[in-house]
Coordinates of C-alpha atoms in Angstrom, one line a residue:
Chain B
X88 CA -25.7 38.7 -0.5
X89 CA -22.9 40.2 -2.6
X90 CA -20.9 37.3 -4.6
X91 CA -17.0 37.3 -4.1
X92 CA -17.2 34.4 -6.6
X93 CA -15.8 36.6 -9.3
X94 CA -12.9 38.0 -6.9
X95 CA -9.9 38.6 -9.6
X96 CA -7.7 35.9 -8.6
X97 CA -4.8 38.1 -9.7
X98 CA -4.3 41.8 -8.9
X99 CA -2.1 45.0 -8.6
X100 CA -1.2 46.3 -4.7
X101 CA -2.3 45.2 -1.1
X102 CA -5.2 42.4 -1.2
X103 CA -7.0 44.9 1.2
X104 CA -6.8 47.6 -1.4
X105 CA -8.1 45.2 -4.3
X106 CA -11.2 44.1 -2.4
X107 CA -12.1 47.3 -1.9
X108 CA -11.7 48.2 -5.5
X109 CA -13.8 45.1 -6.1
X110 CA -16.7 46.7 -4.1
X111 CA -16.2 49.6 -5.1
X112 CA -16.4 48.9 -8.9
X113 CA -19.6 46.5 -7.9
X114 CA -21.1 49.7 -6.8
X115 CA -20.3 52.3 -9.7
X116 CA -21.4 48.6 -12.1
X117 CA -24.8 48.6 -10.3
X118 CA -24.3 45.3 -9.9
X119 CA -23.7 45.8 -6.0
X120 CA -27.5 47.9 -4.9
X121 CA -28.2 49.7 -1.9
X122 CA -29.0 47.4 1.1
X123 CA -27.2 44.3 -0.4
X124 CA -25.5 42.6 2.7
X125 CA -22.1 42.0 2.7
X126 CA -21.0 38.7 3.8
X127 CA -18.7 38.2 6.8
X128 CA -15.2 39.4 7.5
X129 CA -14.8 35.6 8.5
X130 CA -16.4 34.3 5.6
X131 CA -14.7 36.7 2.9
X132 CA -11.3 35.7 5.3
X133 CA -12.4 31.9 4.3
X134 CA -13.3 32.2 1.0
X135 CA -10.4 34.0 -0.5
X136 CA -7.5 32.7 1.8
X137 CA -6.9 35.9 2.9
X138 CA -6.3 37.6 7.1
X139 CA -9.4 38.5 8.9
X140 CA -7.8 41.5 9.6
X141 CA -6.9 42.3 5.8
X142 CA -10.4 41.9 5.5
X143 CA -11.2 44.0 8.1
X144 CA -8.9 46.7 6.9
X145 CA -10.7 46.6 3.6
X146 CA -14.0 46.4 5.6
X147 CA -12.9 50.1 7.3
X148 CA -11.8 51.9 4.3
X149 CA -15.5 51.3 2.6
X150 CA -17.2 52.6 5.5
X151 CA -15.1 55.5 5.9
X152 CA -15.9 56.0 2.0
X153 CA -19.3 55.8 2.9
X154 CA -20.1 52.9 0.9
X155 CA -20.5 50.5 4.1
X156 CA -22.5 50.1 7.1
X157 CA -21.8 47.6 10.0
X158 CA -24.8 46.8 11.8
X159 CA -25.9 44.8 15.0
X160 CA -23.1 42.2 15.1
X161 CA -21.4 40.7 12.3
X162 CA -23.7 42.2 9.5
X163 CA -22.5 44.8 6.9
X164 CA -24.6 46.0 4.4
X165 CA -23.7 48.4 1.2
X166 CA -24.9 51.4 0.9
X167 CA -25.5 52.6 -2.2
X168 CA -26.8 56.6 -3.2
X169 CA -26.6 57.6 -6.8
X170 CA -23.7 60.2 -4.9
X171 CA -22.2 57.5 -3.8
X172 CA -22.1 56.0 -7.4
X173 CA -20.9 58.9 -9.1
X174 CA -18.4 59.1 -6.6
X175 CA -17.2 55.5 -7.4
X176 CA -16.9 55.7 -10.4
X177 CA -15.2 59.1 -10.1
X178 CA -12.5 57.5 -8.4
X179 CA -12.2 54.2 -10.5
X180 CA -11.5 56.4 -13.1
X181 CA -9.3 58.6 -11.5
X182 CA -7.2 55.7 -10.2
X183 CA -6.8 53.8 -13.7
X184 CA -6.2 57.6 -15.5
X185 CA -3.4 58.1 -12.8
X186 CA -1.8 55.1 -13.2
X187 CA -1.9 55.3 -17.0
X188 CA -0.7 58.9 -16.8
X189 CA 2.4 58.1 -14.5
X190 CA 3.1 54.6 -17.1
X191 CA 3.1 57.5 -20.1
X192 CA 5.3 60.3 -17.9
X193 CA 7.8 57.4 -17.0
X194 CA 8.1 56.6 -20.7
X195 CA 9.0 60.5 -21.5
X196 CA 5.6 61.3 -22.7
X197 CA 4.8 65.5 -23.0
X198 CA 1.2 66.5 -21.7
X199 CA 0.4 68.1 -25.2
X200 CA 1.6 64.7 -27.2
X201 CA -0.2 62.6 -24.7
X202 CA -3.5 64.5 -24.9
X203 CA -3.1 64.3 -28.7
X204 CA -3.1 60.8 -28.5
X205 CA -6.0 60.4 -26.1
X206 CA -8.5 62.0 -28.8
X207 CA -7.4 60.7 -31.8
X208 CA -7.6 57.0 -29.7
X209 CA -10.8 58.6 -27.9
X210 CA -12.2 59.3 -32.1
X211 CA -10.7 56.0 -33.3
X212 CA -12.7 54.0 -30.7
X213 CA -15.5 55.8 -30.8
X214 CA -16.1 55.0 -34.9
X215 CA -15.2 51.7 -34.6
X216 CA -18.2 51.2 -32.1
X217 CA -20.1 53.2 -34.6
X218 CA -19.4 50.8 -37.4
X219 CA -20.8 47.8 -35.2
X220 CA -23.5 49.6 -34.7
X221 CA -24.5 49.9 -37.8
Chain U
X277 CA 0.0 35.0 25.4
X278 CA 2.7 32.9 24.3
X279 CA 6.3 34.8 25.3
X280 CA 10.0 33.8 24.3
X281 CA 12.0 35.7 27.0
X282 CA 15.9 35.3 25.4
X283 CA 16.0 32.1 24.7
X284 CA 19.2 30.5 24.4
X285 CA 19.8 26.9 22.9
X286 CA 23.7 25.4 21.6
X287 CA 24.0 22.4 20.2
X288 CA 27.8 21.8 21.2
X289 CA 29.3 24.9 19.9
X290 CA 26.7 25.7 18.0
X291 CA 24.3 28.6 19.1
X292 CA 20.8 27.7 17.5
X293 CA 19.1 30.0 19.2
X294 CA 20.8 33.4 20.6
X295 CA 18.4 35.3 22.3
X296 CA 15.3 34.9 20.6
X297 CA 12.7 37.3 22.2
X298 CA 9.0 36.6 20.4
X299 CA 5.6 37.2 21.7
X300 CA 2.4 35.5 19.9
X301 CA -1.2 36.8 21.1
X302 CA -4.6 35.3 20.6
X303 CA -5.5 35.5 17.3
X304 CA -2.3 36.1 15.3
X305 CA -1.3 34.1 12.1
X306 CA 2.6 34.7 12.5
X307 CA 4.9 33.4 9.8
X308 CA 8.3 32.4 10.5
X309 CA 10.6 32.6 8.1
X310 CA 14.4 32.0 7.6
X311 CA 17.1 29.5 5.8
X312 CA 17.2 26.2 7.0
X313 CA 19.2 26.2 10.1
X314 CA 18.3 29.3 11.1
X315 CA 16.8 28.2 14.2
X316 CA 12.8 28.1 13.2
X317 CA 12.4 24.6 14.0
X318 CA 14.6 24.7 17.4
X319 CA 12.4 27.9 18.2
X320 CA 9.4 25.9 18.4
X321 CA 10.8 23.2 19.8
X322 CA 12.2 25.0 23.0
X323 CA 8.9 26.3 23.1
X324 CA 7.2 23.4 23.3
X325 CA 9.6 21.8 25.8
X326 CA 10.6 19.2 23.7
X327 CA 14.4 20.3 23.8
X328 CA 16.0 22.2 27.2
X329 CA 17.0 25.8 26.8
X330 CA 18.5 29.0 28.5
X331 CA 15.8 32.1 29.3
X332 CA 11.8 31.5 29.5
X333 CA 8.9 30.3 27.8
X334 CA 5.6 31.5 29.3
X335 CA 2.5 30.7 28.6
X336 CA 0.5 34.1 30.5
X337 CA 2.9 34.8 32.7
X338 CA 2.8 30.9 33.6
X339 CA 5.8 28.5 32.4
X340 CA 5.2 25.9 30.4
X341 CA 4.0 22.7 32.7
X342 CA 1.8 19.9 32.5
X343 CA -0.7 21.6 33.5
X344 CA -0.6 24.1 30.4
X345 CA 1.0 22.2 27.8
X346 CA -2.1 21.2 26.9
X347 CA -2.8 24.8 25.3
X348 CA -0.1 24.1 22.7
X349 CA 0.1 21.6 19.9
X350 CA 2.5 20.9 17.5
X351 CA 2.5 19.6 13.3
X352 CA 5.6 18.6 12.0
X353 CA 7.1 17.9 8.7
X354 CA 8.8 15.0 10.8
X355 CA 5.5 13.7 11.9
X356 CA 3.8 13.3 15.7
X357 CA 1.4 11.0 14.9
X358 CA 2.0 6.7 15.3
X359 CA 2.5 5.2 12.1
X360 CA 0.9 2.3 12.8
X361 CA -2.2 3.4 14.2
X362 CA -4.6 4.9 11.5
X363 CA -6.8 8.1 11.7
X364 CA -9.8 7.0 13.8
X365 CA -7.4 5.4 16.1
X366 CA -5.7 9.1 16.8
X367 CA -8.9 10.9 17.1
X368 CA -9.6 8.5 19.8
X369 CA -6.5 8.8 21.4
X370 CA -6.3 12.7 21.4
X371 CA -9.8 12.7 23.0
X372 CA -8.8 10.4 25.5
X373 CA -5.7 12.9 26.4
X374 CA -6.8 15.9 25.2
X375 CA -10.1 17.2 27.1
X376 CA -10.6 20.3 24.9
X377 CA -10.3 18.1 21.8
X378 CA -12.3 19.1 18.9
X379 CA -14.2 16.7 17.3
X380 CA -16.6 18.4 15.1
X381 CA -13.4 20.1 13.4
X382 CA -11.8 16.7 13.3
X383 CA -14.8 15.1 11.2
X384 CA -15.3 18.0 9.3
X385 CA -11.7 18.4 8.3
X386 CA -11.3 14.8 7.7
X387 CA -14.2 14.8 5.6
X388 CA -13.6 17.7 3.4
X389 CA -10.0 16.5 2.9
X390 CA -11.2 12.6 1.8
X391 CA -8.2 11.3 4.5
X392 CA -8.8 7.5 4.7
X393 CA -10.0 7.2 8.7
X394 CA -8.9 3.5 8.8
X395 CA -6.0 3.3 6.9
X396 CA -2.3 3.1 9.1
X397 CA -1.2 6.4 9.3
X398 CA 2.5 5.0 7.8
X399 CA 0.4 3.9 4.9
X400 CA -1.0 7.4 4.1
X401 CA 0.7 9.0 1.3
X402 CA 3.0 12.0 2.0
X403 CA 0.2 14.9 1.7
X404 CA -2.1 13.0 3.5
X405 CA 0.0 12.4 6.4
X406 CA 0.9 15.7 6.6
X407 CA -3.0 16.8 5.8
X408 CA -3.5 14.2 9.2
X409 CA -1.2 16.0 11.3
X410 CA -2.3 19.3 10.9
X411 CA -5.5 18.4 11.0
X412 CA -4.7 16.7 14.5
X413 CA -2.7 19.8 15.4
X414 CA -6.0 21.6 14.5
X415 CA -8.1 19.4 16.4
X416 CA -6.4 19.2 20.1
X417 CA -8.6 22.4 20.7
X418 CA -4.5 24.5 21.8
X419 CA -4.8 28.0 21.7
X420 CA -1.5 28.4 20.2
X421 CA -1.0 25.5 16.9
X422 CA 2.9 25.4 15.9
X423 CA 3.6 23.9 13.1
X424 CA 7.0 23.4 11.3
X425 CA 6.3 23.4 7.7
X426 CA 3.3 21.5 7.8
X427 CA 2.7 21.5 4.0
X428 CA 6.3 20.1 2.7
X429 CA 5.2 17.9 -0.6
X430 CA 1.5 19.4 -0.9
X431 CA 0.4 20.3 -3.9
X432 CA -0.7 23.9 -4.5
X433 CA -4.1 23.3 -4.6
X434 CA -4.3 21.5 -1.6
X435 CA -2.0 23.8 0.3
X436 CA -4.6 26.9 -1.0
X437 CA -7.2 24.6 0.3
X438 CA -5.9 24.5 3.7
X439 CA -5.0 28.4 3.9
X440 CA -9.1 28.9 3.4
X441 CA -10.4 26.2 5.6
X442 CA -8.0 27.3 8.0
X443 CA -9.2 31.0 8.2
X444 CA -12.9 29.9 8.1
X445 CA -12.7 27.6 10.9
X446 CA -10.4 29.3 13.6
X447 CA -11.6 31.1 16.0
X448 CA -10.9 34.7 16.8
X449 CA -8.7 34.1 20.2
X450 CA -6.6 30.8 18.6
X451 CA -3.2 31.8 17.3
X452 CA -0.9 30.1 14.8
X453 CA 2.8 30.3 14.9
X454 CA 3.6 28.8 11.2
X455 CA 7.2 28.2 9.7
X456 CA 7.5 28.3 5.9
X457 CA 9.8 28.7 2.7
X458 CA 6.5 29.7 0.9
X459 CA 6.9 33.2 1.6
X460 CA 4.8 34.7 -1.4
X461 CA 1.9 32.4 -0.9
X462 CA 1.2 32.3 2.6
X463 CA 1.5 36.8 2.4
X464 CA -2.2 37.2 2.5
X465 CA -2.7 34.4 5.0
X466 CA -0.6 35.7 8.2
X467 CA -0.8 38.9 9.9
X468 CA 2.4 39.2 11.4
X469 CA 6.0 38.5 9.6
X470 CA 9.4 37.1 11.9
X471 CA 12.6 36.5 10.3
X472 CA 14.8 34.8 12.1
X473 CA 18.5 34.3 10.9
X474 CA 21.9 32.7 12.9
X475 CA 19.5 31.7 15.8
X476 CA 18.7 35.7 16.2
X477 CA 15.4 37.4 15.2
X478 CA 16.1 39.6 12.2
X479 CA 12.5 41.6 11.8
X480 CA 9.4 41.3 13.1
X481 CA 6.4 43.2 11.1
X482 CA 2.5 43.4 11.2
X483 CA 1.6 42.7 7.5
X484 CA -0.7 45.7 8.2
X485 CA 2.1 47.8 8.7
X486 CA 4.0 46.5 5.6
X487 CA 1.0 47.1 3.3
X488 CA 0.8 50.6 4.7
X489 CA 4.3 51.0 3.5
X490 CA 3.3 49.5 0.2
X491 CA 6.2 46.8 0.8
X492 CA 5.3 43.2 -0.4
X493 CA 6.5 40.1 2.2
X494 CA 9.3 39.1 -0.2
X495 CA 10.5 42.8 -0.6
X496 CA 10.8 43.0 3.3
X497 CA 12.6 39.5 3.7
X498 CA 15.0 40.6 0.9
X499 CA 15.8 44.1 2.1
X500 CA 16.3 42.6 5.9
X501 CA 19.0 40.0 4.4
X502 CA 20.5 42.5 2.4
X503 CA 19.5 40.9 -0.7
X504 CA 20.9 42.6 -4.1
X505 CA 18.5 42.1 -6.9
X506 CA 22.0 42.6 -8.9
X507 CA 24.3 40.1 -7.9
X508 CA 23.6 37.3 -10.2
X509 CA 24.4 40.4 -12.8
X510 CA 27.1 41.1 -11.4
X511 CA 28.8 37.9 -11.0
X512 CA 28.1 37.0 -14.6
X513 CA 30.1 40.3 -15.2
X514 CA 33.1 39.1 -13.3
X515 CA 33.0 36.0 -14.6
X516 CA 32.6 37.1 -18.3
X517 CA 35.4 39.9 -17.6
X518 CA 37.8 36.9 -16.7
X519 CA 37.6 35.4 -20.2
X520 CA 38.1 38.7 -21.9
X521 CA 41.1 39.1 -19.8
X522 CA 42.5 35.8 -20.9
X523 CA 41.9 36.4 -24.2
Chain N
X221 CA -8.4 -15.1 29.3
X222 CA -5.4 -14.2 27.3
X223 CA -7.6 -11.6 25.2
X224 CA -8.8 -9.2 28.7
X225 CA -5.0 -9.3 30.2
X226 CA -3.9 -6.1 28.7
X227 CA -0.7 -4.0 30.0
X228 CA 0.1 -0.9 28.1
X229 CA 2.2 -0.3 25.2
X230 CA 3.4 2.3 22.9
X231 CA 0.3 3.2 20.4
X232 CA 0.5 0.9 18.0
X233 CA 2.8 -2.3 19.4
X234 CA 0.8 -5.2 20.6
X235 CA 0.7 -5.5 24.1
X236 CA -0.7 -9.0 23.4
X237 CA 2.2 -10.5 21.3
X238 CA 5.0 -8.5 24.0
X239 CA 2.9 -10.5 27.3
X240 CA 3.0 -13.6 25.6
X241 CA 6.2 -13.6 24.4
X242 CA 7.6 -12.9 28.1
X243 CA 5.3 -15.8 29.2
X244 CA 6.9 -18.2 26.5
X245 CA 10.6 -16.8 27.6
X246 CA 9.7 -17.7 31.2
X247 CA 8.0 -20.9 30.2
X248 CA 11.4 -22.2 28.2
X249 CA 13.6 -20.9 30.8
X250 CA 11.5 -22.6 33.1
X251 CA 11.5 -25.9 31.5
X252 CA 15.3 -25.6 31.3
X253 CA 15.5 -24.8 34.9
X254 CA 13.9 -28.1 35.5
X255 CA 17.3 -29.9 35.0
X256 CA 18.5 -29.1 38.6
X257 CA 15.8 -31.4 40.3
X258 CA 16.4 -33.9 38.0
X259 CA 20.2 -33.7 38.2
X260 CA 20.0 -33.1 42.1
X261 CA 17.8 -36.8 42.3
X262 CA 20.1 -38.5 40.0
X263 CA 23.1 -37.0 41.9
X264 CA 21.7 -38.4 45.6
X265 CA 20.8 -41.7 43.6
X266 CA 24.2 -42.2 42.7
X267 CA 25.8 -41.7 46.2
X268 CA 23.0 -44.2 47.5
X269 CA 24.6 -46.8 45.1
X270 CA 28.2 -46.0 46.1
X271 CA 27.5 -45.8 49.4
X272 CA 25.7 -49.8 48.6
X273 CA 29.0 -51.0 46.2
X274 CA 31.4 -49.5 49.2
X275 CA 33.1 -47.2 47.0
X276 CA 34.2 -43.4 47.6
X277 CA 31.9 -40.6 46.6
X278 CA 31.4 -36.8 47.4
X279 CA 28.1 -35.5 47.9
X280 CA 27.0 -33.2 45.8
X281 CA 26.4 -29.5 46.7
X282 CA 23.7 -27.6 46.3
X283 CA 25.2 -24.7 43.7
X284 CA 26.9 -27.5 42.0
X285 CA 23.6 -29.2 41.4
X286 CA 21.8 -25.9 40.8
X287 CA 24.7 -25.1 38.4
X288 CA 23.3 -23.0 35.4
X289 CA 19.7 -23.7 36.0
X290 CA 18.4 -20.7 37.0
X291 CA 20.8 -18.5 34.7
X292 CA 17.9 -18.5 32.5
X293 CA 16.3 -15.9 34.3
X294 CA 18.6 -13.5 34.5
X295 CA 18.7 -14.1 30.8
X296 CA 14.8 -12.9 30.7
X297 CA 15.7 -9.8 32.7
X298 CA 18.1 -8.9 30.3
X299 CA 15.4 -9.5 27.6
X300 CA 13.3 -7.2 29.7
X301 CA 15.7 -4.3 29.5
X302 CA 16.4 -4.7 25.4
X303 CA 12.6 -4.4 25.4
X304 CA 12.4 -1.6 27.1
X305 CA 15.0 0.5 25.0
X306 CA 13.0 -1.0 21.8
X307 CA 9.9 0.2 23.1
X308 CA 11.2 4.2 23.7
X309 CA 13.1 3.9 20.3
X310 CA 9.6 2.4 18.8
X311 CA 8.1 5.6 19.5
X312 CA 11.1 7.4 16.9
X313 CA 10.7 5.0 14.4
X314 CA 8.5 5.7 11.4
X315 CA 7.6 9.3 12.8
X316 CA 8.7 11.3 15.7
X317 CA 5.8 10.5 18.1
X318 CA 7.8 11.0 20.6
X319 CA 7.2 14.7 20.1
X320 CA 3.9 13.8 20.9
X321 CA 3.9 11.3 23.6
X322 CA 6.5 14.1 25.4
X323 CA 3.6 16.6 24.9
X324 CA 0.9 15.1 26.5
X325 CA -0.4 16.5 29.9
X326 CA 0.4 13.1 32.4
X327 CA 4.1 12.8 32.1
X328 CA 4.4 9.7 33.1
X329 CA 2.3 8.4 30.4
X330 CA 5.2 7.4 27.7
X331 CA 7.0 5.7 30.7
X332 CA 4.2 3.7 31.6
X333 CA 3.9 2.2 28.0
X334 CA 7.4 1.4 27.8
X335 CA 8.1 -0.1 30.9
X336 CA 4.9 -2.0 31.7
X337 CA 5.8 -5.1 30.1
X338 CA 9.4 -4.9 31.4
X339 CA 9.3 -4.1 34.6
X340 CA 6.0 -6.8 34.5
X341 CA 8.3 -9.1 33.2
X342 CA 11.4 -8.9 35.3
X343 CA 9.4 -9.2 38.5
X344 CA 7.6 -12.1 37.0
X345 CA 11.1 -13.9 36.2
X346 CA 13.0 -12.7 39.9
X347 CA 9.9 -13.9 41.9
X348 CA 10.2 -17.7 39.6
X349 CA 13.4 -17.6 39.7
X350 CA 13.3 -17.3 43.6
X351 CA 10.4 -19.1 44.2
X352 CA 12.0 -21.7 42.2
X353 CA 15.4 -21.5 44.0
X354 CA 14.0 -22.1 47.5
X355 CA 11.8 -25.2 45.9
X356 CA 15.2 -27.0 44.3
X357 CA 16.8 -26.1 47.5
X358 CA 13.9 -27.7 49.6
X359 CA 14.2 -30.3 47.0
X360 CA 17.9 -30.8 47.3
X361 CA 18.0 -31.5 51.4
X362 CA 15.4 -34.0 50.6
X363 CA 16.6 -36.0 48.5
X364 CA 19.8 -35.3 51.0
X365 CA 18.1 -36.1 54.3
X366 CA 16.2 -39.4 52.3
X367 CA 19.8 -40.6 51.0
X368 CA 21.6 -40.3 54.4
X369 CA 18.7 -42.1 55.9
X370 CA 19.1 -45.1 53.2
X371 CA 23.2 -44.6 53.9
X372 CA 22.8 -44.9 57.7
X373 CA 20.8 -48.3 57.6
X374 CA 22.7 -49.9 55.6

């Protein structure tokens, strides 16, 4: 049964739209495998004080993504392809890069400047991990 | 359904209630907010029966009678419940008056929230009286549970507590009609949004529809009173331009 | 006995103490009542005498023996009514159960706990009171009929 025990108690946007990010970044972890039920719309309502039908809007959006399937009564379970986890991560990624690309347009960043930035940051990081490594 | 057909209430000259037109289905969490005054706690009250009033309260098409009243219940910051009787003593009562009464609620509920069951319910302290009357409230086994800021002088926890047990152990068709100040916390917990202001109802929203908009709860109550973010600014303008004048 | 004899009350006001209380008022009032008899033989006594020295004497009457006697009761059923108002306030004092005493399905419920004991009570008091009334009076025209009798013979 996937956990909602480590549910970020504090979050950007609609509660509907953060429990879907939470599944879907479950999914693009691994931590979320294909098959692994889903508790309850009533149950997720209960545990994080939240609308059923929040829940249930959240609920919608992952099957529409693909990443959900309600079975015979109550049950949900995830459905997980490594498509399906490419394409969750593809759009975590997209979604943080967007919002970090409007939070550097709104401060009068150029595209050129911006990208310059990135890959010296991008190199930066990348020896710094190097230098733990060894 | 539970309909408010243009009710009317005055108190004297007063108009608490001017018209107030509100529908509650099975299965809505509606939050009713407003300033004090504004008429929330008269609202429930008229529909309740407990005050008289101009226009109609139904209950499916039916008025509000004996024989229905039973399918409302009521938890007040003001308190229902006898103070000298204690906890056990009301559960025994609402049984005896209240055939639907839920009793495996009432000893779960009582139980998860430690509330003394033998101690006078005068003698509780001020969260766990109001803990023992929603949980009474809870308990009659309504369909539609009022309550008129039920959580005034709970602590946060406890008040989280509540929203969670709440939502695990209604049931789909039960509907909750709840007035609040607590506008930011309770946001996830209702599905529908009523503002009511000068006895008249100022907006009425789905949360659904607000989230689609990307508007938060306290962004729609402020916009519908014509809240300015700025005026605290600006008055501490005026007020700063007045002492540069007089010096 | 006193423990099965139970009339209702508001939750949470002892129907016990409010029965026995009303029982005491009428004992006392009862007791106090008891001065008409007493004042009715003495009055007949004393014309008997008269009547034996040869001086002058009125007979008494019936109200003016009876005099305040049976005021008491009235007093109870006045008692009766402050006890009913206390018990309809009782139910806003503390907490406002009347909110849920006017929500419950029989509507005659609330009424029925506050006016039990009164209404109880007041009977109790008019039926002693005239049951009491009709005894002095039989009383008095004894003691009347036994004094003329003693008068005429002599």
């Amino acid at each position: 049964m996937v956990s909602f025990s480590d549910f970020p108690a504090e979050g950007e946007g609609p509660i509907y739209l953060r429990i879907v990010r939470f599944i879907r970044s479950g999914v693009a972890s691994g931590r979320i495998a294909d098959g692994d039920e889903l508790p309850s719309r009533r149950v997720v309502s209960a545990l994080l004080g939240v609308n059923p039908n929040t829940v249930q809007k959240a609920y919608r959006l992952l099957e529409e993504e693909g990443l959900m399937i309600s079975r015979s009564g109550a049950k949900s379970f995830a459905r997980v392809t490594p498509e399906l986890r490419e394409a969750a991560r593809e759009k975590i990624q997209r979604e943080e890069l967007s919002a970090l690309v409007s939070a550097l347009r709104r401060g009068g960043m150029e595209k050129d400047a911006a990208l310059a930035l990135i890959s010296r940051l991008w190199d930066e990081d990348a020896s710094i991990t190097e230098g733990e490594e060894e | 359904m539970l309909e408010l057909k243009d009710v009317k209430k005055s108190y004297g000259w007063k108009r608490a209630l001017d018209g107030v037109s509100l529908t509650v289905a099975p299965g809505e969490i509606v939050g009713l907010f407003g300033e004090n005054g504004a008429g929330k706690t008269t609202l429930m009250k008229c529909a309740l029966g407990l005050l008289g009033f101009g226009g109609k309260v139904t209950l499916d098409g039916e008025p509000v009678t004996r024989r229905n009243i039973a399918r409302l219940s009521f938890a007040t910051c003001e308190h229902s419940f006898f103070p000298n009787l204690p906890a056990e003593s009301h559960r025994d009562f609402y049984r005896a008056h209240f055939p639907k009464w839920r009793d495996k609620r009432y000893t779960a509920l009582t139980e998860f929230f430690d509330l003394p069951r033998h101690t006078a319910a005068g003698r509780l302290s001020t969260g766990q009286q109001n803990q023992l009357e929603v949980i009474l409230a809870l308990c009659q086994g309504a369909d539609y549970i009022l309550m008129d800021e039920p959580f005034a002088g709970n602590d946060v926890f406890n008040r989280e507590d509540f929203y969670k047990v709440f939502l695990g152990i209604l049931e789909p068709e039960e509907a909750v009609l709840i007035s609040t100040h607590l506008i930011a916390e309770v946001e996830n917990f209702i599905s529908r949004a009523v503002l009511i202001r000068g006895g008249k109802i100022l907006g009425d929203t789905r949360v659904s529809d607000l989230e689609d908009r990307g508007e938060t709860l306290l962004g729609y109550v402020k916009s519908s009173y014509g809240y300015r973010p700025g005026r605290v600014a600006d008055a501490l303008d005026r007020l700063s331009g007045e002492e540069d004048g007089q010096k | 006995m006193r423990g099965k004899l139970k009339l209702p009350v508001p939750p949470g006001r002892d129907s016990g103490m409010q029965l026995t209380n009303t029982a005491l008022a009428l004992g006392a009032v009862f007791l106090w009542s008891l001065g008409a008899p007493l004042d009715m033989h003495r009055s007949w006594q004393a014309v008997v005498r008269a009547a034996e020295l040869g001086t002058r004497y009125t007979e008494p009457t019936l109200s003016g023996t009876l005099g305040t006697a049976l005021y008491g009761f009235a007093g109870v059923a006045l008692g009766m009514a402050v006890l009913a108002i206390r018990n309809y306030l009782s139910l806003r004092e503390g907490s406002r159960a009347d909110y849920l005493a006017r929500r419950l399905p029989n509507r005659w419920e609330r009424h029925i706990w506050c006016l039990a004991v009164p209404i109880v009570g007041a009977l109790a008091s008019a039926i002693l009171a005239a049951a009491l009334y009709f005894l002095y009076r039989g009383y008095f025209f004894y003691c009347r009929d036994a004094a003329r009798a003693v008068i005429a013979s002599l």
